[in-house]
Amino acid sequence: MISAYPDHERAVSVVQKEAEYFTTEVETDHESAGIAHSLPNNFWTGFYLPSTIEAVSPISGPSSYDQPLHFRRWEEGRHDSTFVGSQDFLQMTALAADQITIPLPQEEGQPAPDPAPKPGDADAQPTPQQGIEDVTANADTSGPPVDINPFDRDIELTVPLTFRDKPLGEVPIVLTKDDTFRVETAGFLKLVNPLLSEEARQVIGDQLAGKLDFTPEDLGDIGITLEYDPSSLSVVVLKIDPNNRAIESLFAPPTNDDETVDVEPAKFSAFLNINVAQTHVWGQDVRRPSLFLNGVTRFGNIVAETELEFVDEQGFGDTDDTGGYNFQRNFARLVYDQPEQFRRWELGDLSPEVRGQQGFVQLGGIGVTRQRRRFNEFRSSVLQGNRRIVIQRDSTVTILRNGSAFRELRLEAGSYDLSSLPLLSGSNDVQIEIRDDAGRTESVNYQAYLDPIDLDPGDYEYAAYIGALSNQFGGTPNYSDEVAFTGFFRKAFLNRPSIGLGVQASKRTQLLTGQTQFVLGNGGQLQLDGGVSRERDAGAGFIAGATYQQSIDRSGLVDSFTIRADYTSRRFSVLGQRDPDNVNSFNLGASYARAFSQKLTLLVNANYLKARGNASDRYRLGASASYRLSRKWSIRGGLDYSRFGNSFGNVSRRSSEFGFNISLVFQPNYRTRAEARHDSTTNSSTLSYTRSGSNRLGSVGYGGIINRQSGSMNAQGFASYSANRFDAGISHTSFGEGFNSITDEQATTVRIGTSLAFADGAFGIGRRINDSFAVLYPHKNLGKRDVVAGQSIAENRYLAKSGPLGGAVNSFLTSYVNQTVQYDIEDPPIGYDVGPGTVRIRPPYKSGYKIRVGMDAFASARGTLIGLDGKAASYTSGKVEALDGKDEEPIDFFTNSVGRFSMMNLRPGVRYRVTLRNIPRGFEFVVPSDTTGLTNLGVISLLPNEQVQNED
């Protein structure tokens, strides 16, 4: 809805009336499902005032809402908030409206109304207008200065300070009655100094020394020009002499200093994840549930973390003394981070990171890594090396390619190579999400090329681990007497090839690896890597490889070509490998992806494997295509030809195979996906549907899958539920040789998980915590009212809620990432100021936060001021100060056109003094100690012998 008014008086009147209602007649409405604040039906949520008034219709959808009294605006997808105090709000809208004239659109032939003169211009004559002609289009700009203050008094404001359309912050100013303006010196220097050189800072400091505020003329000839813009209600730095500018680094990457944090993490925090799972195989005795524990304690900058399992093995050869339970300590270690140096120290059970041709091992000892990306916005918690993932427990693995789900697999504990994953054109970002039976979710990301030295130019990384070598993979480490070392160093230069070196050594095995990468002039990349090894019994060995990758940009459509060749000697060995015998000597693979359009893509790949001895060589040719039928529907298909020898492992197979696959995918949104797929190579067909939960309170996820393969068939249904204090899941699987016998074997699994969180005395029970968390609890003056926390509070969609079991636990924070924690109060008292509603944080590794919602200065007061002339004191400004001296800064005071005022951030039981500008008389008042939020001061008269009385 767009509303315009024919004269500035009516525009001011309407804006003021709406704002007056907003600050004096607000009510709240509590809905059982959460919080919903009612607003006047015609309340405006925004203004645009360069030459017209634009009234945005009241918000009614899920995208945003405005909360009364503290003028806080939420918008979904944004992580900031803007405060406009009631005084500034009324004053700014009144001033902006007074400085414009807005014609009302007329019907054809109807004369336009005359614009009203500005206040104080008694002799001004209205000018006739026709239609909707812009009355300022032909204005004479050579006349007197703009009337920035139409009132016959000085007016105080806090306005934005901008430079080149870039906001620098807010600064207090005074618009004088003679149409000049004065700027507060301290606030101005704080905002403008970062733009100036050291010499210019000294000059302007000397120029303004001893001045509490200044006019633009006071800056003299130092090369800085200021102007007040009445249309945007801001002070604009028009010019800074280039010689006075600070050196600005172009294309500089963002740093942690770009955003400040509001709350520091707790000095002491801890959490314990508890997951209980039970599987019942129908027709067998009921097994006891398994228990999974994951605990973290953080004191200062030191983190102690461990993971324990108690798994029931009844019916599987139970011979131990634990009554059928098998205890496993997956890891126990201390972690100490140095974020400024991008360095991490670890002591205990280690899972070393590896690069290039190194092999993964588990060590018990000490390790240190230096990695910039860990302390920025990416950190992989899955063991990774050269496109391999290591899964330590049976897990469900979801593979996403360029943001779209590609395949979901159920994999047993082990090491998996993803080098053959088909790729499409473009960036080919691959994301792998792993969820194990304990409910823990981990992820790893990599790009299309094969383990390049993916560092920023000039950056480097390293790792070094030393300790006892474990003889067991997964479960409780079983350390031997053999001491081992593994480490690497990689560096990317500005204008030279990148390099990487790796060392692995024990008494039995020694390995030295290296890699380098050339960025070619045609946009291609060439990577070379290799290694030499020595194993005590097998002797020496080596490995060498090369990768060439080329991208071709065709006006927004990108083709890519990759070829990779590897040679491995028979006795090449990595750390932890005994008696190596590599049966394959040479591997050659190539792929080409082409995007014919935004809807159609094609991938062609080939692979050749050269075997040693009597084993036969193998090769494979494949082609696949993907076509998007619509926004929701897509079809995929492919052809595959493989040639094997007379045997493949211990399973006899045909010497060659030809197959095809085809699938139809329905994906209306990121949470819902259905697929029907058939693969003739494995003679399997799959039908699946998945609807994932939203992770908010009360969200439900569910799905099912039916799979048929030669000689077997299975079906599975599953569901999950997210509650305030726990999450739960259930699945049921049936097996059989065919459809008629699919219920021959059945198994049902139930899982429930919760967490106990503690941060500097604040406690709460919530859902599983994977990294960092925050416990939000209400201020004592809120009584039994609950706190809600979450990513989106609109329409009562939030992540956690406080209650009898403790504070609201936001368990989804990520370490070393700037993020916002949102909060609110359910059904707050009228006039209660909950604060900004957001907290900006940057959590350290597995840290906890204690966040109190509410404040001591929560009260508001309203009233009407009568001046010394016995009339309403309109547009009167001043300051409000607490007489106990405990407030850091005074509160701004301002009245509207009829003398009404509203004050916020007041403390109950405190006496305040109001000092008015240009009026020799003020007044004092006391906020009742038992107030719940809003205090009505009634009518306050500045006439002699008048008393101030509260009218609650």
mmCIF file with all atom_site columns, N, CA and C in Angstrom, residues 921 940-948:
data_model
loop_
_atom_site.group_PDB
_atom_site.id
_atom_site.type_symbol
_atom_site.label_atom_id
_atom_site.label_alt_id
_atom_site.label_comp_id
_atom_site.label_asym_id
_atom_site.label_entity_id
_atom_site.label_seq_id
_atom_site.pdbx_PDB_ins_code
_atom_site.Cartn_x
_atom_site.Cartn_y
_atom_site.Cartn_z
_atom_site.occupancy
_atom_site.B_iso_or_equiv
_atom_site.pdbx_formal_charge
_atom_site.auth_seq_id
_atom_site.auth_comp_id
_atom_site.auth_asym_id
_atom_site.auth_atom_id
_atom_site.pdbx_PDB_model_num
ATOM 1  N N  . ARG A 1 921 ? 13.543 24.934 33.183 1.00 0.00 ? 921 ARG A N  1
ATOM 2  C CA . ARG A 1 921 ? 12.919 24.117 34.224 1.00 0.00 ? 921 ARG A CA 1
ATOM 3  C C  . ARG A 1 921 ? 12.804 22.667 33.733 1.00 0.00 ? 921 ARG A C  1
ATOM 4  N N  . ILE A 1 940 ? 2.452  16.086 32.982 1.00 0.00 ? 940 ILE A N  1
ATOM 5  C CA . ILE A 1 940 ? 3.503  16.742 33.753 1.00 0.00 ? 940 ILE A CA 1
ATOM 6  C C  . ILE A 1 940 ? 3.549  18.202 33.334 1.00 0.00 ? 940 ILE A C  1
ATOM 7  N N  . SER A 1 941 ? 3.348  19.102 34.272 1.00 0.00 ? 941 SER A N  1
ATOM 8  C CA . SER A 1 941 ? 3.346  20.542 33.971 1.00 0.00 ? 941 SER A CA 1
ATOM 9  C C  . SER A 1 941 ? 4.610  21.181 34.521 1.00 0.00 ? 941 SER A C  1
ATOM 10 N N  . LEU A 1 942 ? 5.205  22.049 33.689 1.00 0.00 ? 942 LEU A N  1
ATOM 11 C CA . LEU A 1 942 ? 6.401  22.782 34.105 1.00 0.00 ? 942 LEU A CA 1
ATOM 12 C C  . LEU A 1 942 ? 6.053  24.098 34.782 1.00 0.00 ? 942 LEU A C  1
ATOM 13 N N  . LEU A 1 943 ? 4.745  24.404 34.922 1.00 0.00 ? 943 LEU A N  1
ATOM 14 C CA . LEU A 1 943 ? 4.338  25.614 35.611 1.00 0.00 ? 943 LEU A CA 1
ATOM 15 C C  . LEU A 1 943 ? 4.722  25.526 37.081 1.00 0.00 ? 943 LEU A C  1
ATOM 16 N N  . PRO A 1 944 ? 4.995  26.637 37.721 1.00 0.00 ? 944 PRO A N  1
ATOM 17 C CA . PRO A 1 944 ? 5.366  26.617 39.143 1.00 0.00 ? 944 PRO A CA 1
ATOM 18 C C  . PRO A 1 944 ? 4.280  25.975 39.997 1.00 0.00 ? 944 PRO A C  1
ATOM 19 N N  . ASN A 1 945 ? 4.728  25.284 41.056 1.00 0.00 ? 945 ASN A N  1
ATOM 20 C CA . ASN A 1 945 ? 3.859  24.654 42.052 1.00 0.00 ? 945 ASN A CA 1
ATOM 21 C C  . ASN A 1 945 ? 3.099  23.443 41.512 1.00 0.00 ? 945 ASN A C  1
ATOM 22 N N  . GLU A 1 946 ? 3.409  22.987 40.294 1.00 0.00 ? 946 GLU A N  1
ATOM 23 C CA . GLU A 1 946 ? 2.764  21.786 39.766 1.00 0.00 ? 946 GLU A CA 1
ATOM 24 C C  . GLU A 1 946 ? 3.530  20.564 40.263 1.00 0.00 ? 946 GLU A C  1
ATOM 25 N N  . GLN A 1 947 ? 2.832  19.462 40.495 1.00 0.00 ? 947 GLN A N  1
ATOM 26 C CA . GLN A 1 947 ? 3.436  18.239 40.985 1.00 0.00 ? 947 GLN A CA 1
ATOM 27 C C  . GLN A 1 947 ? 3.406  17.176 39.892 1.00 0.00 ? 947 GLN A C  1
ATOM 28 N N  . VAL A 1 948 ? 4.387  16.298 39.939 1.00 0.00 ? 948 VAL A N  1
ATOM 29 C CA . VAL A 1 948 ? 4.444  15.163 39.031 1.00 0.00 ? 948 VAL A CA 1
ATOM 30 C C  . VAL A 1 948 ? 3.884  13.948 39.736 1.00 0.00 ? 948 VAL A C  1
#
